[in-house]
JSON list of C-alpha atoms in Angstrom, two decimals:
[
{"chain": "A", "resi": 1, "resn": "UNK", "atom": "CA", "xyz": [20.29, -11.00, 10.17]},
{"chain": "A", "resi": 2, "resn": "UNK", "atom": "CA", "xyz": [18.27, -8.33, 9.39]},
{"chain": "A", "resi": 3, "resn": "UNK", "atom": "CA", "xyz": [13.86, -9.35, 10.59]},
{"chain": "A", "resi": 4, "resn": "UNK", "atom": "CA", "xyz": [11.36, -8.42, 8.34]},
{"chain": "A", "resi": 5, "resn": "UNK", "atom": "CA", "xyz": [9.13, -5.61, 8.79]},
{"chain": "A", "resi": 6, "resn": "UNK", "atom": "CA", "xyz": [5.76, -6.25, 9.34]},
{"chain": "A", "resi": 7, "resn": "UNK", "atom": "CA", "xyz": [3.57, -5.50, 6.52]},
{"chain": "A", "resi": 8, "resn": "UNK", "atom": "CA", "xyz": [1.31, -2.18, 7.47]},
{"chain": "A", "resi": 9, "resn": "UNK", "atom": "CA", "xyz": [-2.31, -2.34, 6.54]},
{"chain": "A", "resi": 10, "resn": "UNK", "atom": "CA", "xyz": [-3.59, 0.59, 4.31]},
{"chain": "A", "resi": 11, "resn": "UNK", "atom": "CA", "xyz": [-6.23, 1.62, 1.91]},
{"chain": "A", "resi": 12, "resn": "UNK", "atom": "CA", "xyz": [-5.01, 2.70, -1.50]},
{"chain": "A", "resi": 13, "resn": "UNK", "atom": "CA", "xyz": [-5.88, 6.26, -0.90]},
{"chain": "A", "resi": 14, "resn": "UNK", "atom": "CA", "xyz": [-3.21, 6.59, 1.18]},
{"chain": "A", "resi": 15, "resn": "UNK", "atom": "CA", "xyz": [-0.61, 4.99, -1.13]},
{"chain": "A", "resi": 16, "resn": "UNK", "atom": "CA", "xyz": [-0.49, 6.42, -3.99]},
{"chain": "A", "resi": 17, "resn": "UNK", "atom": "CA", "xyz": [-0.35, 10.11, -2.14]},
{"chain": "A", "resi": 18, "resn": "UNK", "atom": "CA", "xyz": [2.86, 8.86, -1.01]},
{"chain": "A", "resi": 19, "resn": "UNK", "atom": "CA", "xyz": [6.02, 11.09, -2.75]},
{"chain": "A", "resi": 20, "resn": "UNK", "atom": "CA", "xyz": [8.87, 10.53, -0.56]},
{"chain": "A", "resi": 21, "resn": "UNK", "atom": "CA", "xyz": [10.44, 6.94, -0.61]},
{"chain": "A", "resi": 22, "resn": "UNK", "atom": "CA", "xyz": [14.16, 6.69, 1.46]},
{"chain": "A", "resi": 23, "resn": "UNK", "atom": "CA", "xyz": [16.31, 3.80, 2.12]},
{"chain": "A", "resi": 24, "resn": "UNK", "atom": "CA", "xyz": [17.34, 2.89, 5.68]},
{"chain": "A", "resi": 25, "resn": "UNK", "atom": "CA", "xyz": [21.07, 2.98, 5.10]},
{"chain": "A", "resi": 26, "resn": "UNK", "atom": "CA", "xyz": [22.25, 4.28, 1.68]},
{"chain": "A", "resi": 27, "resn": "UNK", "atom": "CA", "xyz": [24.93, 2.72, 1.71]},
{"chain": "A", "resi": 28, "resn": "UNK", "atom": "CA", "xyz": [23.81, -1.03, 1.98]},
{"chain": "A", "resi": 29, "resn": "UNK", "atom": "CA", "xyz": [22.51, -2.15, -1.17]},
{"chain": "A", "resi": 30, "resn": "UNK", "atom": "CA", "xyz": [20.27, -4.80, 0.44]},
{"chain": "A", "resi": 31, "resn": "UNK", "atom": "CA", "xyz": [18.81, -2.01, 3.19]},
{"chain": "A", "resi": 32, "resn": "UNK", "atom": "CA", "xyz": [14.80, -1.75, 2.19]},
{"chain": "A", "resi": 33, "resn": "UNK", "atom": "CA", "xyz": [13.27, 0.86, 1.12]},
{"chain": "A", "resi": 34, "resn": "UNK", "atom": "CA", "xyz": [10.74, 2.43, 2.77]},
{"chain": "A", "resi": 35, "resn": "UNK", "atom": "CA", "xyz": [7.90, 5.02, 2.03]},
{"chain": "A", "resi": 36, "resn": "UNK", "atom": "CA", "xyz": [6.99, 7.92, 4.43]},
{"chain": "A", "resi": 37, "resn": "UNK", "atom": "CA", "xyz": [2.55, 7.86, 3.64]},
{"chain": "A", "resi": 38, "resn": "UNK", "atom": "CA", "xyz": [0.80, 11.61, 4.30]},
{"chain": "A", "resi": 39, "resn": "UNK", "atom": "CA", "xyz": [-0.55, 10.02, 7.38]},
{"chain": "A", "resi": 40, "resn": "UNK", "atom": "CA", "xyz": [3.13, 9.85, 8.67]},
{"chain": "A", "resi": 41, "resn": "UNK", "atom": "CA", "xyz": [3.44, 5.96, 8.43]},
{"chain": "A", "resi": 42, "resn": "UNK", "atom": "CA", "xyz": [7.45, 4.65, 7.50]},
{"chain": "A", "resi": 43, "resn": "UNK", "atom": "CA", "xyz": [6.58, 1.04, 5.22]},
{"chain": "A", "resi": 44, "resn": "UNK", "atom": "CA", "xyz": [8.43, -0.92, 3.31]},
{"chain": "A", "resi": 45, "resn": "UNK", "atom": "CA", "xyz": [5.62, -3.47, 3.00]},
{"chain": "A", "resi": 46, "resn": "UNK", "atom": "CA", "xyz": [1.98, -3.23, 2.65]},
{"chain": "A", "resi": 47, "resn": "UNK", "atom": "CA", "xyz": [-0.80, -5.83, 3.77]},
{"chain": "A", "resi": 48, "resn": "UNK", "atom": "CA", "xyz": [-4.03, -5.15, 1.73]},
{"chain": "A", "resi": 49, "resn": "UNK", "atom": "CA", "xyz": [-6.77, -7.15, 0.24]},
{"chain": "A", "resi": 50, "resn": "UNK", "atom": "CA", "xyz": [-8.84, -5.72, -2.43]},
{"chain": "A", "resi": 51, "resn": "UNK", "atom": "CA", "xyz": [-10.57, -6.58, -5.88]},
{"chain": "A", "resi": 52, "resn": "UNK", "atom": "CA", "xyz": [-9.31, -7.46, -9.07]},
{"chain": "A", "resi": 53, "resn": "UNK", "atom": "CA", "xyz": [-10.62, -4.77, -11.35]},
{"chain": "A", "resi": 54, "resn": "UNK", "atom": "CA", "xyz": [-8.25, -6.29, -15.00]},
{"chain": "A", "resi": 55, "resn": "UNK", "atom": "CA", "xyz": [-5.65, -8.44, -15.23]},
{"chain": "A", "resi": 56, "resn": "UNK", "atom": "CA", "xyz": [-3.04, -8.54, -18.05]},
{"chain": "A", "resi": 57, "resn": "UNK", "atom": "CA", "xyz": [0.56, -9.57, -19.12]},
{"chain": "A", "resi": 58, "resn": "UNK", "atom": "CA", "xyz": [3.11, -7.31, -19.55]},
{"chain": "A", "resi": 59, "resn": "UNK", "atom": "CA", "xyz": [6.68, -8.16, -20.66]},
{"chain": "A", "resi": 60, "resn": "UNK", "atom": "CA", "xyz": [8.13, -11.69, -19.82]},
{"chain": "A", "resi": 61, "resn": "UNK", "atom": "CA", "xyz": [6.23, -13.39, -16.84]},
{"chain": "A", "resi": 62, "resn": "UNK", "atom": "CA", "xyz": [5.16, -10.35, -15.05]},
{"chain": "A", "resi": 63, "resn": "UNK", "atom": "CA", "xyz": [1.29, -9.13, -14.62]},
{"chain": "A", "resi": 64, "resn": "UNK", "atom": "CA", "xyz": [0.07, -6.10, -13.94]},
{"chain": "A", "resi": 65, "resn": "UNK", "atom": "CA", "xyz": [-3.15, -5.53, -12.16]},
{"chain": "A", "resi": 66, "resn": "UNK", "atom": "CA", "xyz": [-5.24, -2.69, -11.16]},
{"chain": "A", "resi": 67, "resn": "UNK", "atom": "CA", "xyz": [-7.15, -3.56, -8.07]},
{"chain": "A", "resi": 68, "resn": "UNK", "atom": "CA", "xyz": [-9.63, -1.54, -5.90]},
{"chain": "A", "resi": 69, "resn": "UNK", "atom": "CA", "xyz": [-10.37, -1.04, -2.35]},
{"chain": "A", "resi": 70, "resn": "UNK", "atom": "CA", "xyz": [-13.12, 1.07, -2.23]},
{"chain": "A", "resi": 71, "resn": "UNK", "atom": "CA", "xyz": [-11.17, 3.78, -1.61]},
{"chain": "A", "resi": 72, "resn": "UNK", "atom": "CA", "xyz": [-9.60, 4.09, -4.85]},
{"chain": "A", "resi": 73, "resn": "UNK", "atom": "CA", "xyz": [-7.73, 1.67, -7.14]},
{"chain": "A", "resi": 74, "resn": "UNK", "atom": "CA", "xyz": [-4.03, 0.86, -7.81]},
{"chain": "A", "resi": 75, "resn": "UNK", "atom": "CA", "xyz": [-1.89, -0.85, -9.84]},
{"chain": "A", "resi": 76, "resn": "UNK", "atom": "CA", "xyz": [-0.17, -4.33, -8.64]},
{"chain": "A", "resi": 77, "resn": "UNK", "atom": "CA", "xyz": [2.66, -5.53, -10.35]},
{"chain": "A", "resi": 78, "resn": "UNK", "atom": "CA", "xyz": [3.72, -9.49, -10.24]},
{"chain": "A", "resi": 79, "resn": "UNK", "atom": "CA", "xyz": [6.57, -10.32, -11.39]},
{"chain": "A", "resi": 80, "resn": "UNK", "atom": "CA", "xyz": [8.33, -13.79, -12.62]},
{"chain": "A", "resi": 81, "resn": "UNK", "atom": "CA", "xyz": [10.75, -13.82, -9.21]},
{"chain": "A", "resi": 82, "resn": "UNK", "atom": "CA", "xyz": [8.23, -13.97, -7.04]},
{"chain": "A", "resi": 83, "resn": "UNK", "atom": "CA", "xyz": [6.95, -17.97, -8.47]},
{"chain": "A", "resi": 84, "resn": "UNK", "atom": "CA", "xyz": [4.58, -18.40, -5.68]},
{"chain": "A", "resi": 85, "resn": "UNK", "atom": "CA", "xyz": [3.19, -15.41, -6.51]},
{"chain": "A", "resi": 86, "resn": "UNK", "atom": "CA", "xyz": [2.92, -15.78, -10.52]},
{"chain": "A", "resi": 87, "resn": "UNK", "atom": "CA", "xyz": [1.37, -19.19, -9.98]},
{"chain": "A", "resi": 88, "resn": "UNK", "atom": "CA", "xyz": [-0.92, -17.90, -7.08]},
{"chain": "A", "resi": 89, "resn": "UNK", "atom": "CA", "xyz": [-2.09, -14.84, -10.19]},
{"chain": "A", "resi": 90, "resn": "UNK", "atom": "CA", "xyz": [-2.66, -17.64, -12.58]},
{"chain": "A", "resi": 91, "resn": "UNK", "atom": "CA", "xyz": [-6.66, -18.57, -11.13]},
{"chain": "A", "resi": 92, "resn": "UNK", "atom": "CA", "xyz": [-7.22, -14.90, -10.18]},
{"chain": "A", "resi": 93, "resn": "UNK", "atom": "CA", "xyz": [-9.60, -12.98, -12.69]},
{"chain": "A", "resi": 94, "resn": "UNK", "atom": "CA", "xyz": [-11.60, -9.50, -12.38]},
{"chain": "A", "resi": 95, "resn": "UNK", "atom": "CA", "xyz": [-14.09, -9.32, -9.97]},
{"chain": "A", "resi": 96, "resn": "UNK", "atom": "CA", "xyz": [-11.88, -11.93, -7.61]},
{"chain": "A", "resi": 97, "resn": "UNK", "atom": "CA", "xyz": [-11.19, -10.39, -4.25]},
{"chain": "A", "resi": 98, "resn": "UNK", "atom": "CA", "xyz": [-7.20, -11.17, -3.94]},
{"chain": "A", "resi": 99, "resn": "UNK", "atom": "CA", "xyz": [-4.76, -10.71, -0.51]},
{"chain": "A", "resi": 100, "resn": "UNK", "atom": "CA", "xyz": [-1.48, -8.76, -1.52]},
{"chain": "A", "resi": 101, "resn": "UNK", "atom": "CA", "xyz": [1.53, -8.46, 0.84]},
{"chain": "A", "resi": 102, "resn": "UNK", "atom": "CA", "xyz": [4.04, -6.45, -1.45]},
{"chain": "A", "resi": 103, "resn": "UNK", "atom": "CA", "xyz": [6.43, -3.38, -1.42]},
{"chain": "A", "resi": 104, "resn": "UNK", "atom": "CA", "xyz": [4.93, 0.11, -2.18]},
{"chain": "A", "resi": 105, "resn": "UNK", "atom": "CA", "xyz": [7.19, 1.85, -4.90]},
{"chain": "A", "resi": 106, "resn": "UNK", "atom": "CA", "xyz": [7.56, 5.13, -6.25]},
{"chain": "A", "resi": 107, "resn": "UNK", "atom": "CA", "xyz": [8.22, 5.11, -10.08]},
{"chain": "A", "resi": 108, "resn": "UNK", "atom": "CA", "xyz": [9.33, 9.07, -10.59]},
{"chain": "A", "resi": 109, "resn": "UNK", "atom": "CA", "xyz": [9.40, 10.02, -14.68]},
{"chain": "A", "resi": 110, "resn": "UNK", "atom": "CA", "xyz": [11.87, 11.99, -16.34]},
{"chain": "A", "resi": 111, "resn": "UNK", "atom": "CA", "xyz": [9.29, 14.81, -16.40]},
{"chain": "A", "resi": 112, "resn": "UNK", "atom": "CA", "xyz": [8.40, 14.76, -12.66]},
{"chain": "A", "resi": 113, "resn": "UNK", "atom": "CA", "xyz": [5.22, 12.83, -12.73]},
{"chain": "A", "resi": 114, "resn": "UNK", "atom": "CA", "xyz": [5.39, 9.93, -10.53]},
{"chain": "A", "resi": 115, "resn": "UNK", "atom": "CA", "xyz": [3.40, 6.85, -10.24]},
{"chain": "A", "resi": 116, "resn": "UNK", "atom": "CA", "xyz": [2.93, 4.98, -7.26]},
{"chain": "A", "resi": 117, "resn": "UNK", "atom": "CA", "xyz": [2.47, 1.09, -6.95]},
{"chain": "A", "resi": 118, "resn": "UNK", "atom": "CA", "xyz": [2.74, -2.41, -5.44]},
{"chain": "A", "resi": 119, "resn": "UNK", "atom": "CA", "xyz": [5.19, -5.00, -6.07]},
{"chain": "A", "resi": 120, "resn": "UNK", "atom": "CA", "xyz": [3.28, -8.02, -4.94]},
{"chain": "A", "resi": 121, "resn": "UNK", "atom": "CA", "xyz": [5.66, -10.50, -3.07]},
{"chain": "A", "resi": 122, "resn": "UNK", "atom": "CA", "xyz": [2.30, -12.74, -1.91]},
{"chain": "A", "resi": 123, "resn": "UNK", "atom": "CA", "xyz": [-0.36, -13.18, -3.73]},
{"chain": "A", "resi": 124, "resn": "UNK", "atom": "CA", "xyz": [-3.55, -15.14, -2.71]},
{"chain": "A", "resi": 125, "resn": "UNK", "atom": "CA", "xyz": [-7.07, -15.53, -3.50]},
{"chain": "A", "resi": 126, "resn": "UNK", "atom": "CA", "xyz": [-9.42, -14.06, -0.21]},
{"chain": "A", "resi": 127, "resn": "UNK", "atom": "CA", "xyz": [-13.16, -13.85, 0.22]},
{"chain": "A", "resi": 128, "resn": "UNK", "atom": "CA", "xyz": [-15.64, -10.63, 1.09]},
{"chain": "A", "resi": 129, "resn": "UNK", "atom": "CA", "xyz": [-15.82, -11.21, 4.61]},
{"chain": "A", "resi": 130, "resn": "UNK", "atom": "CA", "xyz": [-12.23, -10.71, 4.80]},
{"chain": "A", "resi": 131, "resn": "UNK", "atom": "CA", "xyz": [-12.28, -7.79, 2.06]},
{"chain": "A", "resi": 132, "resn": "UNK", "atom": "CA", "xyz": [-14.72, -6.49, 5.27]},
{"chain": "A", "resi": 133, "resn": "UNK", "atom": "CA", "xyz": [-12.68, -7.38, 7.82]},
{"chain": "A", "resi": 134, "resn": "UNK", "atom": "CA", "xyz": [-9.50, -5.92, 6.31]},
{"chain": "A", "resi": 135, "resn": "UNK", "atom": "CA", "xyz": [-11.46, -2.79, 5.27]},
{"chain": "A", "resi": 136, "resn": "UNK", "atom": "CA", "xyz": [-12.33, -2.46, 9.64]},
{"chain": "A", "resi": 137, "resn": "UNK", "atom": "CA", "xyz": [-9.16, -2.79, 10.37]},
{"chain": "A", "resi": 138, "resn": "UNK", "atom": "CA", "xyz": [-7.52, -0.59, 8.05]},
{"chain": "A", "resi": 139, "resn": "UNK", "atom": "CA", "xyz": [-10.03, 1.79, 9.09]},
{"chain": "A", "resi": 140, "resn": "UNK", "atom": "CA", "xyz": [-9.11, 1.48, 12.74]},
{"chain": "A", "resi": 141, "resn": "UNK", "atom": "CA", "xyz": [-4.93, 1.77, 12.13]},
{"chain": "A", "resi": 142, "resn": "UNK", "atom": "CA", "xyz": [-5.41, 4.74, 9.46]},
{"chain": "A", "resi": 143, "resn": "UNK", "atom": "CA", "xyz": [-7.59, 6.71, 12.25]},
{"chain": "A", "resi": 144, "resn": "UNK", "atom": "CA", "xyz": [-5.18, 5.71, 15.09]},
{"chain": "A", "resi": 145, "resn": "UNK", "atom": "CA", "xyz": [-2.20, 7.04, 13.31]},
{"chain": "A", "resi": 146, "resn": "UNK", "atom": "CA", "xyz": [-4.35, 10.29, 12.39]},
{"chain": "A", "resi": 147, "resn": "UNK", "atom": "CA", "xyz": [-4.95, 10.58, 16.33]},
{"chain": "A", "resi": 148, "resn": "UNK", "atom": "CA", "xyz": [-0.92, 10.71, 16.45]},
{"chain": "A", "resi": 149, "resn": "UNK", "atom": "CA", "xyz": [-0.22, 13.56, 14.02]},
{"chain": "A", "resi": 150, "resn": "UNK", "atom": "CA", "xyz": [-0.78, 16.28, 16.45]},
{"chain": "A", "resi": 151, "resn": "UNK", "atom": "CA", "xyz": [1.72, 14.24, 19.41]},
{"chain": "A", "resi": 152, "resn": "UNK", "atom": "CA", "xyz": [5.43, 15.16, 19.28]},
{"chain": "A", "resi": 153, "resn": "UNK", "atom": "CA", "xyz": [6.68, 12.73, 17.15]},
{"chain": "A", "resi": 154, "resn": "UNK", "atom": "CA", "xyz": [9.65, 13.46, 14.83]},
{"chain": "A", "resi": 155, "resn": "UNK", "atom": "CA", "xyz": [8.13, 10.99, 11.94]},
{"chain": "A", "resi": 156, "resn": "UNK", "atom": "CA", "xyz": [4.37, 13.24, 12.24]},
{"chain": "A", "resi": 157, "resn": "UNK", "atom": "CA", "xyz": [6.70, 16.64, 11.88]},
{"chain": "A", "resi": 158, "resn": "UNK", "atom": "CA", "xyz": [8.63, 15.67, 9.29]},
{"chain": "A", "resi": 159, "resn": "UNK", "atom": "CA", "xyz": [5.17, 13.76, 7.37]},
{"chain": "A", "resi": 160, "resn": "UNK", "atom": "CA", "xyz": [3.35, 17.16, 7.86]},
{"chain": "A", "resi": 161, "resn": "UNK", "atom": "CA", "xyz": [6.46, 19.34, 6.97]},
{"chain": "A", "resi": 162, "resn": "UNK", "atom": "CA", "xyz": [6.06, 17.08, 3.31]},
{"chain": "A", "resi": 163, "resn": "UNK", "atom": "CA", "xyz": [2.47, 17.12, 2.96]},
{"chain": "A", "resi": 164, "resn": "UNK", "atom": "CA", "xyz": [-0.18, 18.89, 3.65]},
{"chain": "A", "resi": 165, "resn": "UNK", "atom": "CA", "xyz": [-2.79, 16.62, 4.85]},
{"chain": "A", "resi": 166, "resn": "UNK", "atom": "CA", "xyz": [-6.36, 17.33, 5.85]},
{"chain": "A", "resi": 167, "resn": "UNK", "atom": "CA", "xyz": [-7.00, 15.16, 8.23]},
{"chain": "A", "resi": 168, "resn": "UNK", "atom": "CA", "xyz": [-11.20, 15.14, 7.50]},
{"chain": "A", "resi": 169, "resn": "UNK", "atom": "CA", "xyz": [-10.53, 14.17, 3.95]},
{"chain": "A", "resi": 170, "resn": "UNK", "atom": "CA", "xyz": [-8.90, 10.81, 5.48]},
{"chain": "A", "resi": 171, "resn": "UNK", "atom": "CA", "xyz": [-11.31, 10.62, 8.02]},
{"chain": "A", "resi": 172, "resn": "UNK", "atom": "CA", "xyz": [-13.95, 10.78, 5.53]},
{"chain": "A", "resi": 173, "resn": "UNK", "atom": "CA", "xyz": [-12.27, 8.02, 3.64]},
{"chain": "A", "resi": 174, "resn": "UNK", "atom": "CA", "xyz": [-12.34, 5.87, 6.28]},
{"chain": "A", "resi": 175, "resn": "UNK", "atom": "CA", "xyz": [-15.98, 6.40, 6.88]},
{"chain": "A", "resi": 176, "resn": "UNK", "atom": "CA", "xyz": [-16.67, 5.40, 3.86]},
{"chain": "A", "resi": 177, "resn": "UNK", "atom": "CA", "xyz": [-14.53, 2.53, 3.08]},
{"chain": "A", "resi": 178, "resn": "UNK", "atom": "CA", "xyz": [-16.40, 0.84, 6.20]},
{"chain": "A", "resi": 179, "resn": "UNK", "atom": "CA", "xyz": [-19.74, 2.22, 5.38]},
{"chain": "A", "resi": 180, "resn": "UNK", "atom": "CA", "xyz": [-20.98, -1.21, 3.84]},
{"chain": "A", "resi": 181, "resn": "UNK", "atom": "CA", "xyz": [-18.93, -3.17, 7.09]}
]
């Protein structure tokens, strides 16, 4: 039996820069799939808390949110298989600070656009001093794998081969994002 990955902590910023998405084994249906971030980071699930900026229904027992970090906002999609999740949305309204552990996904349109969001698995309410704490911590990992781009790591090569990342512009981000911490 296959573990599950540990769900990687990181600011929305980062997300939806994200344009390559892979599977671990195309040929098993069930293999995740995993995103490759500018910052050279290989998820398939994301830890991030953040606040609820709207709320709404869309289609048959699935919500959409847009939630916002203070790096940026993104959109959070719940959807009616996840039940623990749906129920969790139910009390949640804008302005709530909310805990997500979900799957980053690349939604590419017929004309080349793409949109990037979450597809909550876990949803619970959370509180400002963990929005804070999260927001340190998420600092700390995004600047630690920064530190790692310039090593001689296959995954940094291949990330800066795809993208072409300025490293102060994340740096800054980070700053920024802790500023109030």
């Amino acid at each position: 039996m296959m573990s599950r990955e540990v769900a990687k902590r990181m600011f929305a910023y980062e997300i939806i820069r994200s344009v390559v998405s892979f599977k671990s084994d195309e040929k098993d249906q069930y293999s995740p799939v995993y995103i490759l971030t500018p910052t050279g980071e290989k998820c398939s699930r994301i830890f991030m808390i953040a606040r609820v900026v709207s709320k709404e229904s869309v289609g048959n027992n699935d919500i959409r949110m847009k939630v916002e970090d203070s790096t940026t906002s993104i959109y959070v999609y719940v959807s009616g298989y996840s039940p623990s999740a749906i129920t969790a949305v139910a009390d949640i309204n804008a302005g709530d600070y909310i805990a997500i552990v979900g799957k980053p996904v690349i939604y590419r349109l017929s004309n080349g656009d793409q949109f990037v969001y979450i597809r909550a698995t876990d949803v619970n309410k959370s509180n400002e001093n963990d929005y804070k704490y999260w927001k340190a911590e998420t600092a700390l990992q995004t600047y630690n794998r920064l530190a790692c781009i310039d090593n001689d790591e296959d995954r940094w090569h291949i990330a800066c081969g795809l993208y072409s990342i300025n490293k102060e512009d994340y740096f800054a981000v980070c700053r920024n994002a802790v500023g109030g911490v």
